[in-house]
PDB file of C-alpha atoms (C1' of nucleotides) in Angstrom:
ATOM      1  CA  MET A  17       0.000   0.000   0.000  1.00 46.00           C
ATOM      2  CA  VAL A  18       2.760   2.412   0.895  1.00 39.00           C
ATOM      3  CA  LYS A  19       4.559   1.410  -2.254  1.00 41.00           C
ATOM      4  CA  MET A  20       1.464   2.200  -4.222  1.00 40.00           C
ATOM      5  CA  ALA A  21       1.276   5.590  -2.591  1.00 38.00           C
ATOM      6  CA  LYS A  22       4.838   6.366  -3.531  1.00 39.00           C
ATOM      7  CA  LYS A  23       4.335   5.172  -7.047  1.00 39.00           C
ATOM      8  CA  ILE A  24       1.587   7.710  -7.531  1.00 35.00           C
ATOM      9  CA  GLU A  25       3.977  10.592  -7.012  1.00 38.00           C
ATOM     10  CA  GLY A  26       5.343  12.241 -10.111  1.00 39.00           C
ATOM     11  CA  GLY A  27       4.159  12.143 -13.686  1.00 40.00           C
ATOM     12  CA  PRO A  28       1.420  14.117 -15.372  1.00 43.00           C
ATOM     13  CA  SER A  29      -1.605  15.292 -13.365  1.00 48.00           C
ATOM     14  CA  THR A  30       0.131  14.097 -10.256  1.00 54.00           C
ATOM     15  CA  CYS A  31      -2.064  16.128  -7.968  1.00 57.00           C
ATOM     16  CA  HIS A  32      -5.217  14.664  -9.325  1.00 59.00           C
ATOM     17  CA  HIS A  33      -3.906  11.163  -8.787  1.00 64.00           C
ATOM     18  CA  HIS A  34      -2.624  12.168  -5.407  1.00 65.00           C
ATOM     19  CA  HIS A  35      -6.002  13.446  -4.341  1.00 66.00           C
ATOM     20  CA  MET A  36      -7.781  10.453  -5.780  1.00 69.00           C
ATOM     21  CA  ALA A  37      -5.418   8.094  -4.007  1.00 70.00           C
ATOM     22  CA  ILE A  38      -6.044   9.783  -0.681  1.00 68.00           C
ATOM     23  CA  GLN A  39      -9.775   9.596  -1.190  1.00 70.00           C
ATOM     24  CA  GLU A  40      -9.730   5.977  -2.227  1.00 72.00           C
ATOM     25  CA  ILE A  41      -7.449   4.826   0.542  1.00 70.00           C
ATOM     26  CA  ASN A  42      -9.510   6.750   3.012  1.00 67.00           C
ATOM     27  CA  ARG A  43     -12.617   5.031   1.722  1.00 69.00           C
ATOM     28  CA  ALA A  44     -10.937   1.644   1.938  1.00 72.00           C
ATOM     29  CA  HIS A  45      -9.956   2.458   5.481  1.00 65.00           C
ATOM     30  CA  GLU A  46     -13.534   3.332   6.360  1.00 65.00           C
ATOM     31  CA  LEU A  47     -14.814   0.086   4.912  1.00 69.00           C
ATOM     32  CA  MET A  48     -12.134  -1.907   6.650  1.00 68.00           C
ATOM     33  CA  SER A  49     -13.073  -0.308   9.957  1.00 63.00           C
ATOM     34  CA  GLN A  50     -16.659  -1.271   9.396  1.00 64.00           C
ATOM     35  CA  LEU A  51     -15.661  -4.819   8.559  1.00 68.00           C
ATOM     36  CA  HIS A  52     -13.568  -4.970  11.684  1.00 63.00           C
ATOM     37  CA  ALA A  53     -16.516  -3.903  13.796  1.00 59.00           C
ATOM     38  CA  VAL A  54     -18.795  -6.474  12.197  1.00 59.00           C
ATOM     39  CA  LEU A  55     -16.249  -9.215  12.686  1.00 62.00           C
ATOM     40  CA  LEU A  56     -16.018  -8.328  16.322  1.00 57.00           C
ATOM     41  CA  GLN A  57     -19.739  -8.593  16.626  1.00 55.00           C
ATOM     42  CA  LEU A  58     -19.938 -11.930  14.849  1.00 59.00           C
ATOM     43  CA  PHE A  59     -16.741 -13.410  16.245  1.00 56.00           C
ATOM     44  CA  PRO A  60     -15.997 -11.922  19.648  1.00 50.00           C
ATOM     45  CA  ALA A  61     -12.853 -14.032  19.801  1.00 51.00           C
ATOM     46  CA  GLN A  62     -11.443 -11.656  17.171  1.00 50.00           C
ATOM     47  CA  VAL A  63     -11.090 -14.162  14.382  1.00 52.00           C
ATOM     48  CA  GLY A  64      -9.057 -12.366  11.758  1.00 59.00           C
ATOM     49  CA  GLY A  65      -8.951  -9.294  13.907  1.00 57.00           C
ATOM     50  CA  ASP A  66      -5.178  -9.102  13.810  1.00 62.00           C
ATOM     51  CA  ILE A  67      -5.133  -9.227  10.044  1.00 66.00           C
ATOM     52  CA  LEU A  68      -7.649  -6.452   9.818  1.00 65.00           C
ATOM     53  CA  LYS A  69      -5.750  -4.429  12.368  1.00 62.00           C
ATOM     54  CA  GLU A  70      -2.651  -4.770  10.254  1.00 65.00           C
ATOM     55  CA  ILE A  71      -4.524  -3.700   7.156  1.00 68.00           C
ATOM     56  CA  LEU A  72      -5.878  -0.702   9.038  1.00 64.00           C
ATOM     57  CA  THR A  73      -2.386   0.188  10.165  1.00 63.00           C
ATOM     58  CA  LEU A  74      -1.120  -0.073   6.624  1.00 68.00           C
ATOM     59  CA  THR A  75      -3.848   2.102   5.196  1.00 65.00           C
ATOM     60  CA  SER A  76      -3.139   4.640   7.905  1.00 61.00           C
ATOM     61  CA  SER A  77       0.529   4.609   6.948  1.00 62.00           C
ATOM     62  CA  ALA A  78      -0.331   5.042   3.307  1.00 66.00           C
ATOM     63  CA  LEU A  79      -2.529   7.997   4.131  1.00 63.00           C
ATOM     64  CA  SER A  80       0.180   9.541   6.258  1.00 58.00           C
ATOM     65  CA  GLU A  81       2.631   9.052   3.453  1.00 60.00           C
ATOM     66  CA  LEU A  82       0.373  10.704   0.937  1.00 62.00           C
ATOM     67  CA  GLN A  83      -0.439  13.539   3.283  1.00 56.00           C
ATOM     68  CA  SER A  84       3.221  14.250   3.932  1.00 52.00           C
ATOM     69  CA  THR A  85       4.108  14.316   0.249  1.00 54.00           C
ATOM     70  CA  ARG A  86       2.122  17.284  -0.981  1.00 48.00           C
ATOM     71  CA  CYS A  87       1.847  18.283  -4.607  1.00 46.00           C
ATOM     72  CA  GLU A  88       4.414  20.907  -5.389  1.00 40.00           C
ATOM     73  CA  SER A  89       2.633  22.444  -8.311  1.00 39.00           C
ATOM     74  CA  SER A  90      -0.586  23.347  -6.597  1.00 39.00           C
ATOM     75  CA  GLY A  91       0.140  22.766  -2.953  1.00 38.00           C
ATOM     76  CA  GLY A  92      -1.839  19.641  -2.251  1.00 39.00           C
ATOM     77  CA  SER A  93      -5.332  18.318  -2.464  1.00 41.00           C
ATOM     78  CA  ASP A  94      -8.451  20.425  -2.691  1.00 44.00           C
ATOM     79  CA  ASP A  95      -9.049  19.969   0.988  1.00 45.00           C
ATOM     80  CA  GLU A  96      -5.522  20.934   1.842  1.00 41.00           C
ATOM     81  CA  ARG A  97      -5.722  23.992  -0.349  1.00 44.00           C
ATOM     82  CA  ARG A  98      -9.034  24.912   1.225  1.00 47.00           C
ATOM     83  CA  CYS A  99      -7.578  24.529   4.658  1.00 46.00           C
ATOM     84  CA  ALA A 100      -4.576  26.634   3.777  1.00 45.00           C
ATOM     85  CA  SER A 101      -6.783  29.297   2.271  1.00 45.00           C
ATOM     86  CA  GLU A 102      -9.051  29.363   5.277  1.00 44.00           C
ATOM     87  CA  LYS A 103      -6.054  29.565   7.554  1.00 43.00           C
ATOM     88  CA  ARG A 104      -4.818  32.600   5.655  1.00 44.00           C
ATOM     89  CA  LYS A 105      -8.220  34.252   5.847  1.00 43.00           C
ATOM     90  CA  SER A 106      -8.423  33.436   9.510  1.00 41.00           C
ATOM     91  CA  LEU A 107      -5.065  34.981  10.213  1.00 41.00           C
ATOM     92  CA  GLN A 108      -5.871  38.112   8.253  1.00 41.00           C
ATOM     93  CA  ARG A 109      -9.159  38.601  10.043  1.00 39.00           C
ATOM     94  CA  SER A 110      -7.735  37.920  13.453  1.00 38.00           C
ATOM     95  CA  ASP A 111      -5.478  40.934  13.083  1.00 39.00           C
ATOM     96  CA  ARG A 112      -8.332  43.269  12.417  1.00 37.00           C
ATOM     97  CA  PRO A 113      -9.356  45.455  15.358  1.00 36.00           C
ATOM     98  CA  GLY A 114     -12.988  45.528  16.378  1.00 33.00           C
ATOM     99  CA  ASP A 115     -13.765  41.977  15.387  1.00 34.00           C
ATOM    100  CA  HIS A 116     -16.426  40.622  17.641  1.00 36.00           C
ATOM    101  CA  LYS A 117     -14.977  37.917  19.857  1.00 36.00           C
ATOM    102  CA  ARG A 118     -17.779  35.468  19.260  1.00 40.00           C
ATOM    103  CA  ARG A 119     -17.797  35.993  15.541  1.00 43.00           C
ATOM    104  CA  ARG A 120     -14.107  35.804  14.929  1.00 44.00           C
ATOM    105  CA  LYS A 121     -13.498  33.284  12.209  1.00 47.00           C
ATOM    106  CA  GLN A 122     -11.952  30.159  13.652  1.00 53.00           C
ATOM    107  CA  GLU A 123      -9.509  27.963  11.849  1.00 62.00           C
ATOM    108  CA  THR A 124     -11.467  25.272  10.173  1.00 71.00           C
ATOM    109  CA  CYS A 125     -10.806  22.214   8.139  1.00 72.00           C
ATOM    110  CA  SER A 126     -13.276  20.364   6.022  1.00 74.00           C
ATOM    111  CA  ILE A 127     -13.441  16.838   4.734  1.00 76.00           C
ATOM    112  CA  VAL A 128     -15.862  15.278   2.316  1.00 78.00           C
ATOM    113  CA  THR A 129     -17.123  11.888   3.315  1.00 74.00           C
ATOM    114  CA  SER A 130     -20.001   9.563   2.719  1.00 71.00           C
ATOM    115  CA  VAL A 131     -19.907   8.792   6.417  1.00 68.00           C
ATOM    116  CA  PRO A 132     -20.365  12.068   8.276  1.00 66.00           C
ATOM    117  CA  TYR A 133     -21.129  10.264  11.491  1.00 61.00           C
ATOM    118  CA  GLY A 134     -18.990   8.193  13.782  1.00 62.00           C
ATOM    119  CA  ASP A 135     -16.046  10.503  14.314  1.00 69.00           C
ATOM    120  CA  GLY A 136     -15.829   9.314  17.886  1.00 68.00           C
ATOM    121  CA  TYR A 137     -17.204  12.336  19.654  1.00 77.00           C
ATOM    122  CA  GLN A 138     -20.576  13.201  21.021  1.00 85.00           C
ATOM    123  CA  TRP A 139     -22.156  16.142  19.253  1.00 90.00           C
ATOM    124  CA  ARG A 140     -25.227  18.166  20.003  1.00 92.00           C
ATOM    125  CA  LYS A 141     -27.029  19.928  17.239  1.00 93.00           C
ATOM    126  CA  TYR A 142     -27.644  23.581  17.941  1.00 94.00           C
ATOM    127  CA  GLY A 143     -28.825  24.904  14.634  1.00 93.00           C
ATOM    128  CA  GLN A 144     -29.646  24.312  11.032  1.00 94.00           C
ATOM    129  CA  LYS A 145     -29.576  26.754   8.165  1.00 93.00           C
ATOM    130  CA  THR A 146     -30.513  26.674   4.555  1.00 92.00           C
ATOM    131  CA  ILE A 147     -27.511  27.912   2.652  1.00 90.00           C
ATOM    132  CA  ASN A 148     -27.724  30.079  -0.404  1.00 87.00           C
ATOM    133  CA  ASN A 149     -27.557  28.139  -3.668  1.00 86.00           C
ATOM    134  CA  ALA A 150     -27.237  24.889  -1.775  1.00 88.00           C
ATOM    135  CA  LYS A 151     -29.723  22.096  -2.132  1.00 86.00           C
ATOM    136  CA  TYR A 152     -29.355  20.793   1.381  1.00 90.00           C
ATOM    137  CA  PRO A 153     -29.306  22.632   4.685  1.00 91.00           C
ATOM    138  CA  ARG A 154     -26.232  22.925   6.854  1.00 93.00           C
ATOM    139  CA  SER A 155     -26.425  21.533  10.368  1.00 94.00           C
ATOM    140  CA  TYR A 156     -24.429  22.981  13.228  1.00 94.00           C
ATOM    141  CA  TYR A 157     -23.089  20.793  16.012  1.00 93.00           C
ATOM    142  CA  ARG A 158     -21.060  21.455  19.096  1.00 91.00           C
ATOM    143  CA  CYS A 159     -19.472  19.111  21.566  1.00 89.00           C
ATOM    144  CA  THR A 160     -21.915  17.637  24.057  1.00 87.00           C
ATOM    145  CA  TYR A 161     -19.373  18.261  26.785  1.00 85.00           C
ATOM    146  CA  ARG A 162     -19.252  21.992  26.222  1.00 81.00           C
ATOM    147  CA  GLU A 163     -20.814  22.721  29.593  1.00 76.00           C
ATOM    148  CA  GLY A 164     -19.270  19.881  31.553  1.00 76.00           C
ATOM    149  CA  GLN A 165     -15.713  20.127  30.236  1.00 77.00           C
ATOM    150  CA  GLY A 166     -15.745  23.451  28.467  1.00 77.00           C
ATOM    151  CA  CYS A 167     -14.968  21.788  25.159  1.00 83.00           C
ATOM    152  CA  LEU A 168     -15.597  24.316  22.402  1.00 82.00           C
ATOM    153  CA  ALA A 169     -15.290  21.914  19.490  1.00 86.00           C
ATOM    154  CA  LYS A 170     -17.757  22.477  16.699  1.00 90.00           C
ATOM    155  CA  LYS A 171     -18.578  21.024  13.357  1.00 89.00           C
ATOM    156  CA  THR A 172     -20.982  21.622  10.525  1.00 91.00           C
ATOM    157  CA  VAL A 173     -22.385  18.944   8.258  1.00 90.00           C
ATOM    158  CA  GLN A 174     -23.870  19.619   4.870  1.00 90.00           C
ATOM    159  CA  GLN A 175     -24.811  17.188   2.144  1.00 87.00           C
ATOM    160  CA  GLU A 176     -23.181  18.155  -1.109  1.00 81.00           C
ATOM    161  CA  ASP A 177     -25.380  19.110  -4.019  1.00 76.00           C
ATOM    162  CA  GLY A 178     -23.714  16.994  -6.608  1.00 72.00           C
ATOM    163  CA  CYS A 179     -23.627  13.267  -6.172  1.00 65.00           C
ATOM    164  CA  ALA A 180     -26.637  11.851  -4.376  1.00 65.00           C
ATOM    165  CA  ASP A 181     -25.586   8.275  -5.075  1.00 69.00           C
ATOM    166  CA  PRO A 182     -23.948   7.804  -2.723  1.00 73.00           C
ATOM    167  CA  PRO A 183     -24.504  11.130  -1.004  1.00 75.00           C
ATOM    168  CA  SER A 184     -21.391  12.915   0.105  1.00 80.00           C
ATOM    169  CA  PHE A 185     -21.271  15.186   3.071  1.00 84.00           C
ATOM    170  CA  LYS A 186     -18.979  18.064   3.715  1.00 85.00           C
ATOM    171  CA  VAL A 187     -17.975  18.012   7.351  1.00 86.00           C
ATOM    172  CA  GLU A 188     -16.247  21.125   8.552  1.00 87.00           C
ATOM    173  CA  TYR A 189     -14.497  21.015  11.890  1.00 86.00           C
ATOM    174  CA  SER A 190     -13.595  24.115  13.795  1.00 83.00           C
ATOM    175  CA  ILE A 191     -11.901  24.244  17.172  1.00 72.00           C
ATOM    176  CA  GLN A 192     -10.215  21.097  18.369  1.00 70.00           C
ATOM    177  CA  HIS A 193     -11.726  18.989  21.125  1.00 73.00           C
ATOM    178  CA  THR A 194     -10.465  19.642  24.614  1.00 72.00           C
ATOM    179  CA  CYS A 195     -12.817  17.186  26.239  1.00 74.00           C
ATOM    180  CA  LYS A 196     -11.476  13.869  27.361  1.00 64.00           C
ATOM    181  CA  THR A 197     -14.541  11.794  26.696  1.00 55.00           C
ATOM    182  CA  ILE A 198     -14.272   9.764  23.554  1.00 47.00           C
ATOM    183  CA  ASP A 199     -17.079   7.340  23.044  1.00 45.00           C
ATOM    184  CA  ALA A 200     -16.468   4.415  20.809  1.00 40.00           C
ATOM    185  CA  VAL A 201     -18.491   5.078  17.737  1.00 41.00           C
ATOM    186  CA  VAL A 202     -18.302   2.647  14.920  1.00 40.00           C
ATOM    187  CA  PRO A 203     -19.351   4.095  11.611  1.00 38.00           C
ATOM    188  CA  PHE A 204     -21.395   1.396  10.107  1.00 39.00           C
ATOM    189  CA  VAL A 205     -24.996   0.721   9.349  1.00 38.00           C
ATOM    190  CA  ILE A 206     -26.665  -2.611   9.589  1.00 36.00           C
ATOM    191  CA  ASP A 207     -29.598  -3.496   7.427  1.00 36.00           C
ATOM    192  CA  SER A 208     -31.900  -5.194   9.855  1.00 35.00           C
ATOM    193  CA  THR A 209     -33.877  -7.014   7.212  1.00 35.00           C
ATOM    194  CA  PRO A 210     -33.068 -10.690   7.853  1.00 35.00           C
ATOM    195  CA  LYS A 211     -32.917 -11.847   4.240  1.00 35.00           C
ATOM    196  CA  GLU A 212     -29.872  -9.864   3.277  1.00 33.00           C
ATOM    197  CA  ALA A 213     -28.117  -8.524   6.293  1.00 34.00           C
ATOM    198  CA  SER A 214     -25.753  -6.082   4.715  1.00 34.00           C
ATOM    199  CA  LEU A 215     -23.419  -3.269   5.465  1.00 36.00           C
ATOM    200  CA  HIS A 216     -23.780   0.234   4.249  1.00 37.00           C
ATOM    201  CA  GLY A 217     -20.736   2.370   4.569  1.00 36.00           C
ATOM    202  CA  GLY A 218     -22.829   5.470   4.163  1.00 35.00           C
ATOM    203  CA  GLY A 219     -24.144   4.229   0.888  1.00 35.00           C
ATOM    204  CA  PHE A 220     -27.670   5.477   1.074  1.00 35.00           C
ATOM    205  CA  SER A 221     -30.240   5.275  -1.645  1.00 33.00           C
ATOM    206  CA  SER A 222     -29.914   7.429  -4.719  1.00 33.00           C
ATOM    207  CA  GLU A 223     -32.015  10.194  -3.285  1.00 34.00           C
ATOM    208  CA  GLN A 224     -31.775  11.206   0.299  1.00 39.00           C
ATOM    209  CA  HIS A 225     -34.344   9.005   1.951  1.00 39.00           C
ATOM    210  CA  PRO A 226     -37.306  10.981   3.302  1.00 36.00           C
ATOM    211  CA  SER A 227     -36.987   9.143   6.550  1.00 35.00           C
ATOM    212  CA  LEU A 228     -33.359  10.069   7.014  1.00 40.00           C
ATOM    213  CA  LEU A 229     -33.065  11.593  10.415  1.00 41.00           C
ATOM    214  CA  SER A 230     -30.266  13.089  12.356  1.00 44.00           C
ATOM    215  CA  ASP A 231     -29.636  11.763  15.801  1.00 44.00           C
ATOM    216  CA  THR A 232     -27.944  13.191  18.822  1.00 44.00           C
ATOM    217  CA  ALA A 233     -24.474  12.727  17.510  1.00 45.00           C
ATOM    218  CA  GLY A 234     -25.143  14.326  14.211  1.00 45.00           C
ATOM    219  CA  ASN A 235     -25.441  10.957  12.682  1.00 46.00           C
ATOM    220  CA  LEU A 236     -27.804  10.142   9.933  1.00 42.00           C
ATOM    221  CA  ILE A 237     -30.177   7.281  10.451  1.00 39.00           C
ATOM    222  CA  GLN A 238     -33.051   5.781   8.600  1.00 38.00           C
ATOM    223  CA  ASP A 239     -36.012   5.158  10.808  1.00 34.00           C
ATOM    224  CA  GLU A 240     -37.173   1.907   9.272  1.00 34.00           C
ATOM    225  CA  SER A 241     -34.673  -0.659   8.111  1.00 34.00           C
ATOM    226  CA  LEU A 242     -31.346   0.972   8.740  1.00 36.00           C
ATOM    227  CA  TRP A 243     -29.843   1.529  12.138  1.00 36.00           C
ATOM    228  CA  ILE A 244     -26.568   2.961  13.184  1.00 35.00           C
ATOM    229  CA  TYR A 245     -25.096   1.799  16.403  1.00 37.00           C
ATOM    230  CA  ASP A 246     -23.851   5.221  17.187  1.00 35.00           C
ATOM    231  CA  GLN A 247     -23.477   5.078  20.903  1.00 33.00           C
ATOM    232  CA  MET A 248     -21.879   2.536  23.183  1.00 34.00           C
ATOM    233  CA  GLN A 249     -24.982   1.963  25.211  1.00 33.00           C
ATOM    234  CA  GLU A 250     -26.858   0.969  22.112  1.00 33.00           C
ATOM    235  CA  TRP A 251     -24.441  -1.788  21.277  1.00 35.00           C
ATOM    236  CA  PRO A 252     -25.139  -5.316  22.318  1.00 35.00           C
ATOM    237  CA  PRO A 253     -23.310  -5.800  25.628  1.00 33.00           C
ATOM    238  CA  LEU A 254     -20.849  -8.258  24.159  1.00 33.00           C
ATOM    239  CA  VAL A 255     -19.816  -5.889  21.423  1.00 36.00           C
ATOM    240  CA  SER A 256     -19.545  -3.001  23.817  1.00 34.00           C
ATOM    241  CA  GLU A 257     -17.241  -5.043  25.947  1.00 34.00           C
ATOM    242  CA  GLN A 258     -15.131  -5.996  22.982  1.00 36.00           C
ATOM    243  CA  LEU A 259     -14.919  -2.414  21.811  1.00 37.00           C
ATOM    244  CA  GLY A 260     -13.835  -1.358  25.248  1.00 35.00           C
ATOM    245  CA  LYS A 261     -10.907  -3.717  24.964  1.00 37.00           C
ATOM    246  CA  MET A 262     -10.036  -2.750  21.453  1.00 36.00           C
ATOM    247  CA  ASP A 263      -6.749  -1.203  20.636  1.00 36.00           C
ATOM    248  CA  MET A 264      -7.302   2.505  20.873  1.00 35.00           C
ATOM    249  CA  GLU A 265      -4.722   3.092  18.190  1.00 34.00           C
ATOM    250  CA  SER A 266      -7.090   1.525  15.766  1.00 35.00           C
ATOM    251  CA  SER A 267      -8.514   4.395  13.803  1.00 36.00           C
ATOM    252  CA  ILE A 268     -11.968   2.989  14.182  1.00 37.00           C
ATOM    253  CA  LEU A 269     -12.004   4.891  17.419  1.00 37.00           C
ATOM    254  CA  SER A 270      -9.932   7.766  16.214  1.00 39.00           C
ATOM    255  CA  PRO A 271     -11.640  11.101  16.791  1.00 39.00           C
ATOM    256  CA  THR A 272     -11.374  12.032  13.172  1.00 40.00           C
ATOM    257  CA  GLY A 273     -11.353   8.585  11.670  1.00 41.00           C
ATOM    258  CA  PRO A 274      -8.318   7.844   9.561  1.00 41.00           C
ATOM    259  CA  TRP A 275      -7.629  11.561   9.189  1.00 45.00           C
ATOM    260  CA  ASP A 276      -5.318  12.868  11.808  1.00 47.00           C
ATOM    261  CA  TRP A 277      -6.243  16.355  12.936  1.00 49.00           C
ATOM    262  CA  ASP A 278      -2.689  17.639  12.565  1.00 50.00           C
ATOM    263  CA  MET A 279      -2.641  16.275   9.072  1.00 49.00           C
ATOM    264  CA  LEU A 280      -5.863  18.025   8.277  1.00 46.00           C
ATOM    265  CA  MET A 281      -4.754  21.313   9.680  1.00 48.00           C
ATOM    266  CA  GLY A 282      -1.294  21.202   8.243  1.00 47.00           C
ATOM    267  CA  ASP A 283       1.896  21.347  10.229  1.00 44.00           C
ATOM    268  CA  ASP A 284       3.147  24.890   9.793  1.00 45.00           C
ATOM    269  CA  ASP A 285       1.511  26.904  12.515  1.00 44.00           C
ATOM    270  CA  GLY A 286       0.027  25.178  15.521  1.00 41.00           C
ATOM    271  CA  TRP A 287      -3.071  26.099  17.489  1.00 47.00           C
TER     272      TRP A 287
ATOM    273  C1'  DC B   6     -38.800  14.273  33.441  1.00 70.10           C
ATOM    274  C1'  DA B   7     -34.361  15.192  31.571  1.00 70.10           C
ATOM    275  C1'  DA B   8     -31.930  15.539  27.531  1.00 70.10           C
ATOM    276  C1'  DA B   9     -31.785  16.369  22.685  1.00 70.10           C
ATOM    277  C1'  DT B  10     -33.669  18.481  18.543  1.00 70.10           C
ATOM    278  C1'  DT B  11     -36.136  21.899  15.928  1.00 70.10           C
ATOM    279  C1'  DT B  12     -36.789  26.324  14.312  1.00 70.10           C
ATOM    280  C1'  DG B  13     -37.623  31.234  14.214  1.00 70.10           C
ATOM    281  C1'  DA B  14     -35.343  35.287  15.898  1.00 70.10           C
ATOM    282  C1'  DC B  15     -31.359  37.812  16.598  1.00 70.10           C
ATOM    283  C1'  DC B  16     -26.846  39.569  15.531  1.00 70.10           C
ATOM    284  C1'  DA B  17     -22.286  40.263  13.114  1.00 70.10           C
ATOM    285  C1'  DT B  18     -20.197  40.500   8.875  1.00 70.10           C
ATOM    286  C1'  DC B  19     -19.836  41.359   4.087  1.00 70.10           C
TER     287       DC B  19
ATOM    288  C1'  DG C  11     -29.897  44.135   2.739  1.00 70.10           C
ATOM    289  C1'  DA C  12     -28.271  39.382   2.209  1.00 70.10           C
ATOM    290  C1'  DT C  13     -26.076  35.810   4.370  1.00 70.10           C
ATOM    291  C1'  DG C  14     -24.364  32.738   7.791  1.00 70.10           C
ATOM    292  C1'  DG C  15     -23.669  31.507  12.777  1.00 70.10           C
ATOM    293  C1'  DT C  16     -25.753  31.292  17.310  1.00 70.10           C
ATOM    294  C1'  DC C  17     -29.339  31.613  20.828  1.00 70.10           C
ATOM    295  C1'  DA C  18     -33.165  30.010  23.192  1.00 70.10           C
ATOM    296  C1'  DA C  19     -38.031  28.764  23.616  1.00 70.10           C
ATOM    297  C1'  DA C  20     -40.885  25.166  22.080  1.00 70.10           C
ATOM    298  C1'  DT C  21     -41.228  20.582  20.938  1.00 70.10           C
ATOM    299  C1'  DT C  22     -39.904  15.838  20.668  1.00 70.10           C
ATOM    300  C1'  DT C  23     -37.754  11.736  22.320  1.00 70.10           C
ATOM    301  C1'  DG C  24     -36.197   8.081  25.393  1.00 70.10           C
TER     302       DG C  24
END
DNA sequence: CAAATTTGACCATC
DNA sequence: GATGGTCAAATTTG
């Protein structure tokens, strides 16, 4: 996998390939995490768990590798460029006198994912807005532990206009978590219909299902046949126990999934 | 009944 | 004035 990542460097339209590789590996990582969780549920003795763990480690390495080798011509992927641009804007604005404290633009970083839920934190929705020229509204979430632990982490989730099959969501994080509570959230959906129990890694129907709801963690659920085990207490006891014992290095429990926050925010100026 | 979500109002910025 | 982010009362959910 790492070899593949290195091979992608260089050549024509390198950046495009680079970006595509990151997206695809990230997707593979997501799916692998889901598979890992399902295996744990079916085989608590962790049959094949080590193999999957190794694969997850390798995909993480590949992602790290790709992230560290940015495109020279254009300065990285779209997301990276967006982050850099937003950082610049943020810095410019922060110098201006008279900026209202509450409104000062925070450093943000956005990712596009088909799985906007399951980033490992507990979120509480505090607003929703229809955005100009956007088909879908933007939802605003802040950390559940804002009061208890003073964690000011926030995120917004908005389904992208373009591809509805599968839908992609732009998740924009602002302010890093300071809370210490990380609940194990496994980003997968189980089809409860007995005939074809299947996994959906965020692959919803072609149109956003009318019964798609958002739950307490900012997760999307379907109220009939699809369920997301989004909170520990909703897991079958056995699985909860297994998850509690799981290697925390496994990105399945990583706050930002396979994306490391530092990677997302870049490494030049810290917070 | 407590906690979470919804939604219209409010406010800052552009 | 338009737009986007947040507040907070009302409502829903577990």
